[in-house]
Coordinates of N, CA and C in Angstrom, one line a residue:
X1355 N 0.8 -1.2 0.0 CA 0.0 0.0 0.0 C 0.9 1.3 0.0
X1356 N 0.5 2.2 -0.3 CA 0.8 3.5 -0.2 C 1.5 3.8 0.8
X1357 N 1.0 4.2 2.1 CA 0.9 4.0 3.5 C 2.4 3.4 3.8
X1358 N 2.6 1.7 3.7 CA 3.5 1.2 3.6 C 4.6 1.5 3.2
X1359 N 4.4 1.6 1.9 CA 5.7 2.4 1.2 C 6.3 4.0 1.8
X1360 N 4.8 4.9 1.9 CA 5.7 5.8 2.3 C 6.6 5.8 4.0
X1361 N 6.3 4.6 4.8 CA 6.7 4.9 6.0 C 8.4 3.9 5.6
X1362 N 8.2 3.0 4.8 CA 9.7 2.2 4.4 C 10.3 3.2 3.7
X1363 N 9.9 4.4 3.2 CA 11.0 5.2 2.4 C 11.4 6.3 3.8
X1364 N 10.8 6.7 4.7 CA 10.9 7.5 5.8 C 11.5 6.5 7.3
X1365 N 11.6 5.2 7.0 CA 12.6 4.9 8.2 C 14.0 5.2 7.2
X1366 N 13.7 4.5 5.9 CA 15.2 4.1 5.3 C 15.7 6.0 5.4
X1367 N 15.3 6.9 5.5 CA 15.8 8.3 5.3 C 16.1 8.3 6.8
X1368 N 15.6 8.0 7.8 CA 15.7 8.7 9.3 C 17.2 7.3 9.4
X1369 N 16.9 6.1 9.4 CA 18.2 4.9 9.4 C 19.1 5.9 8.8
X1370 N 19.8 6.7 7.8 CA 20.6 7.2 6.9 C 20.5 8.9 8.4
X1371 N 20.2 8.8 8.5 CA 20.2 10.2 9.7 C 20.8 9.6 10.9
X1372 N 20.7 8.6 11.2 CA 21.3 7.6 12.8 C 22.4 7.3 12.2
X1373 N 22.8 7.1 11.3 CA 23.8 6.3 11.2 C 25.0 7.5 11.2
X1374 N 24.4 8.3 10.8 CA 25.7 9.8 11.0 C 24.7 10.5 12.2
X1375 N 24.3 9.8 13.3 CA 24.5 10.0 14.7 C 23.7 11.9 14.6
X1376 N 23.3 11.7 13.8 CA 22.4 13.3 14.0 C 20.7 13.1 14.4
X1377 N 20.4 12.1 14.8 CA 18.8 12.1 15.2 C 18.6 12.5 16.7
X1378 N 17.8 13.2 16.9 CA 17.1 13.7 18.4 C 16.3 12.3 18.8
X1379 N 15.9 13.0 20.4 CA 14.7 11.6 20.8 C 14.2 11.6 19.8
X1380 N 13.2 12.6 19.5 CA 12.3 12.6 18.8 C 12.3 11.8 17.1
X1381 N 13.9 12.1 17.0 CA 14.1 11.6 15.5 C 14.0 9.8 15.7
X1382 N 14.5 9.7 16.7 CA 14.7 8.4 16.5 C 13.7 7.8 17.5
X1383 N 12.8 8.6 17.5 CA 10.9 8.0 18.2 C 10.5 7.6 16.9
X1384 N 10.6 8.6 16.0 CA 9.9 8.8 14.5 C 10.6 7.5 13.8
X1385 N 11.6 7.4 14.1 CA 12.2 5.9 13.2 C 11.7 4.8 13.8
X1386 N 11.5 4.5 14.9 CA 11.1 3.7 15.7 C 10.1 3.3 14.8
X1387 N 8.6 4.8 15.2 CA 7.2 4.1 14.5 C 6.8 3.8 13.2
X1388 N 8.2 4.3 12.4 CA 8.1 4.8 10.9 C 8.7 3.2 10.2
X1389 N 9.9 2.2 11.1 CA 9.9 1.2 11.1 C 8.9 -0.1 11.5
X1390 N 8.1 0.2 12.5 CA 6.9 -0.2 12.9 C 5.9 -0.4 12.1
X1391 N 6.0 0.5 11.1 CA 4.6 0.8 10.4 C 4.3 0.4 8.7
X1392 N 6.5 -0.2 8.8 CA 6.6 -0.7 7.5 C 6.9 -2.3 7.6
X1393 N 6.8 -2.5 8.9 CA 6.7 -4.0 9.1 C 7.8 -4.2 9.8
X1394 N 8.9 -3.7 9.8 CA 9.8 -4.0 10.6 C 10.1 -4.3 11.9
X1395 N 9.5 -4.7 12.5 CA 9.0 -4.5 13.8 C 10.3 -4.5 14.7
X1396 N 10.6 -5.7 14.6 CA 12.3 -6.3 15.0 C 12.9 -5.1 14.8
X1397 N 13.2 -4.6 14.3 CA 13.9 -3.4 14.1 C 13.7 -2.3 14.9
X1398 N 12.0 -2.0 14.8 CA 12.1 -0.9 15.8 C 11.9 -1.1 17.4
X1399 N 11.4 -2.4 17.5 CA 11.1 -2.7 18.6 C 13.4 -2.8 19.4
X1400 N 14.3 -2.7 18.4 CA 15.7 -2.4 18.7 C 15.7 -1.1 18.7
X1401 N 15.1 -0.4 18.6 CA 15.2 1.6 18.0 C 15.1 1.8 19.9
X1402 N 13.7 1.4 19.8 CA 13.3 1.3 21.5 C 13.8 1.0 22.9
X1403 N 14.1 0.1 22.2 CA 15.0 -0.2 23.6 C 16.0 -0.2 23.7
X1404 N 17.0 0.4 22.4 CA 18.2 1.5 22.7 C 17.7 3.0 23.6
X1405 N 16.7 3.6 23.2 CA 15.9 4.8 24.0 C 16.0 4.4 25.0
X1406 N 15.6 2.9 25.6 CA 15.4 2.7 26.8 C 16.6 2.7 27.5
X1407 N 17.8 2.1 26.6 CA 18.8 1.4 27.6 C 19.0 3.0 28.2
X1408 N 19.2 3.8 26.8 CA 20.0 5.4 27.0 C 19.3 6.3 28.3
X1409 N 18.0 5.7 28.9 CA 17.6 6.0 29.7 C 17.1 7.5 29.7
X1410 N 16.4 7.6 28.2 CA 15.3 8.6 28.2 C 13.9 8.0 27.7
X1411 N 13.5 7.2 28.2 CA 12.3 6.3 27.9 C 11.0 6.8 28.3
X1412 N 10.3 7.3 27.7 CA 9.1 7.9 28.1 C 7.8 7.1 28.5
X1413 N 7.2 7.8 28.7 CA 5.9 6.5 28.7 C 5.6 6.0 27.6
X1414 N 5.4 6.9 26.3 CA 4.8 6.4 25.1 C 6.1 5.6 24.4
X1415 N 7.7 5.5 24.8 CA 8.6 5.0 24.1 C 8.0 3.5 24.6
X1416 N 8.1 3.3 26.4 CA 8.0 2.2 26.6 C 6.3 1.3 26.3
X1417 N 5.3 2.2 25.8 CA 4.2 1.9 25.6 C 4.5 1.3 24.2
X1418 N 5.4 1.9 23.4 CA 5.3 1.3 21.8 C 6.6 -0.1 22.4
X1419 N 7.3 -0.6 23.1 CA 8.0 -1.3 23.4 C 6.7 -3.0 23.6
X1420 N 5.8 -1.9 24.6 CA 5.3 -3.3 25.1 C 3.8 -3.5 23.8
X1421 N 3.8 -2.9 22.9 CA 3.0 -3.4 21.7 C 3.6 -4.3 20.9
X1422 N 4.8 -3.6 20.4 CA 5.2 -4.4 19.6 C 5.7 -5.8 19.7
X1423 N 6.4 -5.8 21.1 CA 6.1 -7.5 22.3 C 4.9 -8.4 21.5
X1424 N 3.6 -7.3 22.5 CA 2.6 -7.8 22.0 C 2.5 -8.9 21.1
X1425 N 2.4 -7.5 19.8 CA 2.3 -8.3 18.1 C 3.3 -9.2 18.2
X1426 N 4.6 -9.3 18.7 CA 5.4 -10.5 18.3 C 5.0 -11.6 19.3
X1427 N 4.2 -12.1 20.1 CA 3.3 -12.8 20.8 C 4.3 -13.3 22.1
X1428 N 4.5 -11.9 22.1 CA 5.2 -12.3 23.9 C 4.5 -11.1 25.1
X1429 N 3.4 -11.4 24.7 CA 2.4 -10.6 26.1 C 2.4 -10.4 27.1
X1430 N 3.3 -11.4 27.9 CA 3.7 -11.1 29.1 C 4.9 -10.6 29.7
X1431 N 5.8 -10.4 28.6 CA 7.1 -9.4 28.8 C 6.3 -7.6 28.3
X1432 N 5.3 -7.9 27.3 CA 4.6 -6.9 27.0 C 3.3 -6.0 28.4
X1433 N 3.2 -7.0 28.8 CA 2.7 -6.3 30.0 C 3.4 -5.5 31.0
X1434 N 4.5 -5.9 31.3 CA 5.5 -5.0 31.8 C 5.6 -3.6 31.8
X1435 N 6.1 -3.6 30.2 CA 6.2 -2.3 29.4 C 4.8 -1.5 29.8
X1436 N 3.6 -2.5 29.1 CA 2.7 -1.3 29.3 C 2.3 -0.6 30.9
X1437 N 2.5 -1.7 31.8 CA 2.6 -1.2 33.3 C 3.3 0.4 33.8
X1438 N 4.5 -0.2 33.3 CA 5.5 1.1 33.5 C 5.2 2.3 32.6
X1439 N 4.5 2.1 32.1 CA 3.9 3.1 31.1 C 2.8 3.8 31.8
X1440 N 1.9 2.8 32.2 CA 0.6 3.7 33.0 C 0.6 4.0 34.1
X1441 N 2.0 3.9 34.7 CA 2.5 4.2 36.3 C 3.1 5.6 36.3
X1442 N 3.5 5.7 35.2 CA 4.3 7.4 34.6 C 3.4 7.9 34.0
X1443 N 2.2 7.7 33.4 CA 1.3 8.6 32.8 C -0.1 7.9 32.9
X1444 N -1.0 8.4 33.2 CA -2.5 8.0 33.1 C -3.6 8.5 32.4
X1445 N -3.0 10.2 32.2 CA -3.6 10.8 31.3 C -3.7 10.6 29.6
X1446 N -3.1 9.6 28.9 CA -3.3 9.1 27.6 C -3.8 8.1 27.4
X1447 N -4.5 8.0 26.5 CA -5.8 7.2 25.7 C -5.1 6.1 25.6
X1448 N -3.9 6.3 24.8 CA -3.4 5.2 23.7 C -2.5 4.4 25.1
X1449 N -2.5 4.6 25.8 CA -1.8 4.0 27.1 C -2.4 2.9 27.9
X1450 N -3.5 3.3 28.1 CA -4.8 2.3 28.5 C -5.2 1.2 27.4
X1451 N -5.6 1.9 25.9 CA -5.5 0.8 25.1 C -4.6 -0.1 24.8
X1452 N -3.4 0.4 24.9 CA -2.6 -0.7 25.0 C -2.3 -1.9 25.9
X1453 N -2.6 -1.7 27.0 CA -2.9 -2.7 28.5 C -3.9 -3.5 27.7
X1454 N -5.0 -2.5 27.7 CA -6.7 -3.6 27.2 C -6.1 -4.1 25.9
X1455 N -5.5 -4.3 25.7 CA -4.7 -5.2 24.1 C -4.2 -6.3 24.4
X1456 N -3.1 -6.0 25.8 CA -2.3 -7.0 26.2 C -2.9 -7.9 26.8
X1457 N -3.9 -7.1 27.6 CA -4.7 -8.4 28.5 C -5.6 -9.0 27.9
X1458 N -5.7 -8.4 26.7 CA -7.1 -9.1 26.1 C -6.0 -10.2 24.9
X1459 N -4.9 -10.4 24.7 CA -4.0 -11.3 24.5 C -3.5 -12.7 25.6
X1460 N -3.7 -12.0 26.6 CA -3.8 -12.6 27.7 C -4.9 -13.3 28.2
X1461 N -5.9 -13.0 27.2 CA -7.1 -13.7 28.0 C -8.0 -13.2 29.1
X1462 N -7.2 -12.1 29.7 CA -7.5 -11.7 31.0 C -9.1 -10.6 29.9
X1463 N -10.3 -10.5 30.1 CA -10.8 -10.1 29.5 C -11.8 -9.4 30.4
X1464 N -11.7 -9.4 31.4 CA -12.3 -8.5 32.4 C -12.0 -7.2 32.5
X1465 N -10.0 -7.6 32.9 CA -8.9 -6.4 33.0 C -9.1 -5.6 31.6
X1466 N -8.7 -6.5 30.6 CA -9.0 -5.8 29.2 C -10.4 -5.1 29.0
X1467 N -11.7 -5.5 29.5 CA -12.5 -4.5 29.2 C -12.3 -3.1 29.7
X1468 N -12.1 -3.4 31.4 CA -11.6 -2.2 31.9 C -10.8 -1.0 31.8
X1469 N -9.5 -1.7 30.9 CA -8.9 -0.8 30.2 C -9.2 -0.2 29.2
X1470 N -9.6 -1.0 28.2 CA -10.3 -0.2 27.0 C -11.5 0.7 27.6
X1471 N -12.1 0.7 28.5 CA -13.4 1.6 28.7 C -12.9 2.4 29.1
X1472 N -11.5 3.1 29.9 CA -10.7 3.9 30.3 C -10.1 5.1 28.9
X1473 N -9.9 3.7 28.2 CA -9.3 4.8 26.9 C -10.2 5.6 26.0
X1474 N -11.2 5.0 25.9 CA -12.8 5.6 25.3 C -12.9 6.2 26.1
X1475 N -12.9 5.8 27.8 CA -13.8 7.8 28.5 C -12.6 8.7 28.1
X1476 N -11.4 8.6 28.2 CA -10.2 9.5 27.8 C -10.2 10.1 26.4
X1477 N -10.6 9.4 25.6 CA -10.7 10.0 24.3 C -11.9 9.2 23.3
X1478 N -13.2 9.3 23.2 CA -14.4 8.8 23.5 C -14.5 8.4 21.9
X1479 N -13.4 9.1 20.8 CA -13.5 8.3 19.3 C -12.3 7.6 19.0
X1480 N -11.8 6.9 20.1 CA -10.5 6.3 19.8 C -10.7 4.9 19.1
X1481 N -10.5 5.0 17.6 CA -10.6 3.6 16.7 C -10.1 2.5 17.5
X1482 N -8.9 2.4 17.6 CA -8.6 1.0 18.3 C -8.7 0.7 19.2
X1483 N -9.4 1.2 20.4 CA -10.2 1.0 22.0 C -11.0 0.3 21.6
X1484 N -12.0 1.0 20.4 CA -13.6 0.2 20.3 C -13.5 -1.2 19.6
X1485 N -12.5 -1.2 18.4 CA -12.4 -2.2 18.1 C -11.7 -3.1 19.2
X1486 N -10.9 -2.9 19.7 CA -10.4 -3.9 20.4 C -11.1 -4.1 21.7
X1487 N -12.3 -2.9 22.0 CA -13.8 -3.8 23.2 C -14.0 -4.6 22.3
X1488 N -14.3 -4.2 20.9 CA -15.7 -5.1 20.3 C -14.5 -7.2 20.3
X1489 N -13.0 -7.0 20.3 CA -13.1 -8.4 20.5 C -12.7 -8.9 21.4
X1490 N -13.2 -8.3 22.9 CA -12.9 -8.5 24.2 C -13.9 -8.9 23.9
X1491 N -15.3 -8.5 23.6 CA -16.7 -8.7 24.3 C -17.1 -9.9 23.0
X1492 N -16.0 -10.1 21.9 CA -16.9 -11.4 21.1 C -16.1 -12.6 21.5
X1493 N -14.8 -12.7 22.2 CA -13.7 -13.6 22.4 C -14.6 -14.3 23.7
X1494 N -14.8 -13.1 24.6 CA -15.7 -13.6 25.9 C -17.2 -14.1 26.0
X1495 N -17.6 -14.4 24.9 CA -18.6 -14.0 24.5 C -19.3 -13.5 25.3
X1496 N -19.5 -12.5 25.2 CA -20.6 -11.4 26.2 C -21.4 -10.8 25.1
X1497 N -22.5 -11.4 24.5 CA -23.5 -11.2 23.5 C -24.1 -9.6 23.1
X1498 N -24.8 -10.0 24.6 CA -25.6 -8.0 24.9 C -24.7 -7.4 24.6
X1499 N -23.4 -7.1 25.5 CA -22.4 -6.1 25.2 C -21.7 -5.8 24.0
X1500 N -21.6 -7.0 23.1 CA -20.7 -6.8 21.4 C -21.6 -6.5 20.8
X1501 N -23.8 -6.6 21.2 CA -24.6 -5.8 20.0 C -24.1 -4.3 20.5
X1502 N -24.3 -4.2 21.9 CA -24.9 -2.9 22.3 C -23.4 -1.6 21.7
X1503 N -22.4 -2.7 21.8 CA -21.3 -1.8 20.9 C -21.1 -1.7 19.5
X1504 N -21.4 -2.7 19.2 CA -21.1 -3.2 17.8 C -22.2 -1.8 17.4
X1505 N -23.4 -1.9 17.7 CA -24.4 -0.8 17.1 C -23.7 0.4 17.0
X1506 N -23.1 1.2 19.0 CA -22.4 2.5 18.5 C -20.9 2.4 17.5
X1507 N -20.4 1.3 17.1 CA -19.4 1.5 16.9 C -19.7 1.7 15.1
X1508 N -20.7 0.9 14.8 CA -21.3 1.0 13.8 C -21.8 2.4 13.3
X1509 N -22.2 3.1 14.0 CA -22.7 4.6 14.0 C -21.7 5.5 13.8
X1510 N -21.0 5.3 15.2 CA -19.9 6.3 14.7 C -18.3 6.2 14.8
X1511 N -17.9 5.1 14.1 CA -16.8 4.6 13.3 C -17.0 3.5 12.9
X1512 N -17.7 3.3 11.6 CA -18.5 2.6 10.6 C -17.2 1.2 9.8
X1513 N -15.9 2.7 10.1 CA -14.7 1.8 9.1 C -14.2 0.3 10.1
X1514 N -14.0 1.0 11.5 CA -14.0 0.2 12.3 C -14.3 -1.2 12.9
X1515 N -15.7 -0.9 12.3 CA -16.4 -2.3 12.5 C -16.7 -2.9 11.3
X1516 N -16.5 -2.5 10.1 CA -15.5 -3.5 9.4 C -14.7 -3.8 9.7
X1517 N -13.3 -2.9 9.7 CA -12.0 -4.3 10.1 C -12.1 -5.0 10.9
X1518 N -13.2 -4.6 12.2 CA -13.6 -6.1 13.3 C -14.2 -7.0 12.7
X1519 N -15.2 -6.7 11.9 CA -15.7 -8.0 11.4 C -14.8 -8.9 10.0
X1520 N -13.8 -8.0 9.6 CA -13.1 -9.1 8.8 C -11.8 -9.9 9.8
X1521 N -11.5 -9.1 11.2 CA -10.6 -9.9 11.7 C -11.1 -10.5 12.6
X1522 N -12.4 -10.7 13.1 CA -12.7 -11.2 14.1 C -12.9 -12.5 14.5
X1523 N -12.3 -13.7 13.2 CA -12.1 -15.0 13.8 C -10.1 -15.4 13.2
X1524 N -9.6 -14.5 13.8 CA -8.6 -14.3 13.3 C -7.6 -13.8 14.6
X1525 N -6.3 -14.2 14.5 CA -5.3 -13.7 15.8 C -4.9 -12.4 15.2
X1526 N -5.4 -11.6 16.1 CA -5.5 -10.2 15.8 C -3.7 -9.5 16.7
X1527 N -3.1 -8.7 15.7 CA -2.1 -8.9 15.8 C -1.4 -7.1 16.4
X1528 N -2.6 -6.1 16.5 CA -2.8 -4.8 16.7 C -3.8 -4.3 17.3

Protein backbone atom coordinates (compact mmCIF):
# COMPACT_ATOMS: atom_id res chain seq x y z
CA UNK A 1 0.00 0.00 0.00
CA UNK A 2 0.80 3.51 -0.21
CA UNK A 3 0.92 3.99 3.46
CA UNK A 4 3.49 1.15 3.62
CA UNK A 5 5.69 2.44 1.24
CA UNK A 6 5.69 5.81 2.34
CA UNK A 7 6.71 4.89 6.00
CA UNK A 8 9.71 2.24 4.40
CA UNK A 9 10.95 5.24 2.37
CA UNK A 10 10.95 7.52 5.77
CA UNK A 11 12.61 4.87 8.15
CA UNK A 12 15.22 4.14 5.27
CA UNK A 13 15.80 8.30 5.35
CA UNK A 14 15.66 8.71 9.33
CA UNK A 15 18.18 4.90 9.38
CA UNK A 16 20.58 7.17 6.90
CA UNK A 17 20.23 10.24 9.69
CA UNK A 18 21.30 7.65 12.77
CA UNK A 19 23.84 6.34 11.16
CA UNK A 20 25.68 9.75 10.97
CA UNK A 21 24.52 10.01 14.73
CA UNK A 22 22.40 13.34 14.04
CA UNK A 23 18.84 12.11 15.19
CA UNK A 24 17.11 13.68 18.41
CA UNK A 25 14.75 11.64 20.85
CA UNK A 26 12.34 12.57 18.81
CA UNK A 27 14.06 11.63 15.48
CA UNK A 28 14.67 8.36 16.48
CA UNK A 29 10.91 8.04 18.21
CA UNK A 30 9.87 8.81 14.53
CA UNK A 31 12.22 5.94 13.20
CA UNK A 32 11.15 3.72 15.66
CA UNK A 33 7.23 4.12 14.45
CA UNK A 34 8.11 4.79 10.91
CA UNK A 35 9.88 1.19 11.11
CA UNK A 36 6.87 -0.24 12.92
CA UNK A 37 4.60 0.77 10.37
CA UNK A 38 6.59 -0.66 7.45
CA UNK A 39 6.73 -4.01 9.08
CA UNK A 40 9.75 -4.00 10.59
CA UNK A 41 8.99 -4.46 13.78
CA UNK A 42 12.34 -6.26 14.97
CA UNK A 43 13.94 -3.40 14.09
CA UNK A 44 12.08 -0.94 15.81
CA UNK A 45 11.13 -2.73 18.60
CA UNK A 46 15.74 -2.41 18.66
CA UNK A 47 15.22 1.60 18.02
CA UNK A 48 13.27 1.30 21.46
CA UNK A 49 14.97 -0.24 23.63
CA UNK A 50 18.15 1.47 22.72
CA UNK A 51 15.87 4.83 24.00
CA UNK A 52 15.36 2.74 26.82
CA UNK A 53 18.77 1.41 27.63
CA UNK A 54 19.97 5.38 27.02
CA UNK A 55 17.56 6.01 29.75
CA UNK A 56 15.27 8.57 28.22
CA UNK A 57 12.27 6.30 27.89
CA UNK A 58 9.08 7.93 28.10
CA UNK A 59 5.87 6.47 28.66
CA UNK A 60 4.76 6.38 25.14
CA UNK A 61 8.56 4.97 24.15
CA UNK A 62 7.96 2.22 26.63
CA UNK A 63 4.18 1.90 25.55
CA UNK A 64 5.30 1.25 21.82
CA UNK A 65 7.96 -1.29 23.40
CA UNK A 66 5.35 -3.28 25.06
CA UNK A 67 3.00 -3.40 21.66
CA UNK A 68 5.20 -4.36 19.62
CA UNK A 69 6.15 -7.52 22.32
CA UNK A 70 2.61 -7.78 22.00
CA UNK A 71 2.34 -8.31 18.15
CA UNK A 72 5.40 -10.47 18.34
CA UNK A 73 3.34 -12.76 20.84
CA UNK A 74 5.25 -12.27 23.88
CA UNK A 75 2.38 -10.62 26.07
CA UNK A 76 3.69 -11.06 29.14
CA UNK A 77 7.05 -9.37 28.78
CA UNK A 78 4.59 -6.91 26.95
CA UNK A 79 2.67 -6.32 29.96
CA UNK A 80 5.47 -5.03 31.78
CA UNK A 81 6.17 -2.27 29.44
CA UNK A 82 2.68 -1.32 29.29
CA UNK A 83 2.62 -1.21 33.33
CA UNK A 84 5.48 1.14 33.55
CA UNK A 85 3.92 3.09 31.06
CA UNK A 86 0.60 3.73 32.97
CA UNK A 87 2.54 4.22 36.31
CA UNK A 88 4.28 7.40 34.63
CA UNK A 89 1.34 8.57 32.82
CA UNK A 90 -2.51 7.96 33.11
CA UNK A 91 -3.56 10.84 31.34
CA UNK A 92 -3.26 9.14 27.62
CA UNK A 93 -5.78 7.17 25.66
CA UNK A 94 -3.39 5.24 23.69
CA UNK A 95 -1.83 4.01 27.11
CA UNK A 96 -4.82 2.29 28.51
CA UNK A 97 -5.54 0.77 25.11
CA UNK A 98 -2.58 -0.71 24.96
CA UNK A 99 -2.90 -2.67 28.51
CA UNK A 100 -6.66 -3.56 27.19
CA UNK A 101 -4.70 -5.16 24.07
CA UNK A 102 -2.32 -7.00 26.18
CA UNK A 103 -4.65 -8.39 28.53
CA UNK A 104 -7.07 -9.12 26.07
CA UNK A 105 -4.02 -11.35 24.47
CA UNK A 106 -3.78 -12.64 27.72
CA UNK A 107 -7.15 -13.73 28.04
CA UNK A 108 -7.52 -11.68 31.02
CA UNK A 109 -10.85 -10.05 29.46
CA UNK A 110 -12.35 -8.53 32.37
CA UNK A 111 -8.95 -6.40 33.01
CA UNK A 112 -8.96 -5.83 29.23
CA UNK A 113 -12.46 -4.49 29.18
CA UNK A 114 -11.59 -2.15 31.91
CA UNK A 115 -8.94 -0.81 30.17
CA UNK A 116 -10.30 -0.23 27.05
CA UNK A 117 -13.42 1.58 28.71
CA UNK A 118 -10.74 3.91 30.29
CA UNK A 119 -9.35 4.78 26.86
CA UNK A 120 -12.81 5.60 25.32
CA UNK A 121 -13.76 7.80 28.55
CA UNK A 122 -10.22 9.47 27.76
CA UNK A 123 -10.71 9.98 24.31
CA UNK A 124 -14.42 8.84 23.53
CA UNK A 125 -13.55 8.31 19.29
CA UNK A 126 -10.49 6.34 19.77
CA UNK A 127 -10.61 3.56 16.72
CA UNK A 128 -8.62 1.04 18.30
CA UNK A 129 -10.17 1.02 22.03
CA UNK A 130 -13.62 0.20 20.29
CA UNK A 131 -12.45 -2.15 18.11
CA UNK A 132 -10.39 -3.89 20.40
CA UNK A 133 -13.78 -3.77 23.20
CA UNK A 134 -15.72 -5.14 20.35
CA UNK A 135 -13.11 -8.44 20.48
CA UNK A 136 -12.90 -8.54 24.18
CA UNK A 137 -16.72 -8.71 24.34
CA UNK A 138 -16.95 -11.43 21.08
CA UNK A 139 -13.69 -13.62 22.36
CA UNK A 140 -15.66 -13.56 25.88
CA UNK A 141 -18.63 -13.98 24.48
CA UNK A 142 -20.63 -11.36 26.15
CA UNK A 143 -23.48 -11.15 23.48
CA UNK A 144 -25.58 -8.01 24.87
CA UNK A 145 -22.37 -6.13 25.20
CA UNK A 146 -20.73 -6.81 21.43
CA UNK A 147 -24.64 -5.82 20.05
CA UNK A 148 -24.87 -2.92 22.25
CA UNK A 149 -21.28 -1.82 20.90
CA UNK A 150 -21.15 -3.24 17.77
CA UNK A 151 -24.39 -0.79 17.13
CA UNK A 152 -22.43 2.46 18.51
CA UNK A 153 -19.35 1.50 16.94
CA UNK A 154 -21.26 0.97 13.79
CA UNK A 155 -22.69 4.59 13.95
CA UNK A 156 -19.92 6.33 14.74
CA UNK A 157 -16.80 4.59 13.32
CA UNK A 158 -18.48 2.59 10.57
CA UNK A 159 -14.71 1.79 9.09
CA UNK A 160 -13.97 0.18 12.32
CA UNK A 161 -16.38 -2.33 12.52
CA UNK A 162 -15.49 -3.49 9.38
CA UNK A 163 -11.98 -4.30 10.13
CA UNK A 164 -13.60 -6.10 13.26
CA UNK A 165 -15.66 -7.98 11.43
CA UNK A 166 -13.13 -9.06 8.82
CA UNK A 167 -10.56 -9.93 11.67
CA UNK A 168 -12.69 -11.20 14.11
CA UNK A 169 -12.13 -15.04 13.80
CA UNK A 170 -8.57 -14.34 13.30
CA UNK A 171 -5.32 -13.66 15.78
CA UNK A 172 -5.46 -10.18 15.85
CA UNK A 173 -2.14 -8.85 15.84
CA UNK A 174 -2.78 -4.76 16.71
Amino acid sequence: SSKRGNNVLSAGLLQECAEHRSLSRKGQIDLGVALARSGQVHEALGVFRKIEKDGQACPLTLNNIGMMLAAEGRPIEALDYCRRALDREQAISCLWDSMGFVQFKLKHYQEAELHLLKAVELEPQFPDAWRHLLHVYHQSGQAEKLAKTRSRVGYYLPEELKRFEREKDQELSE
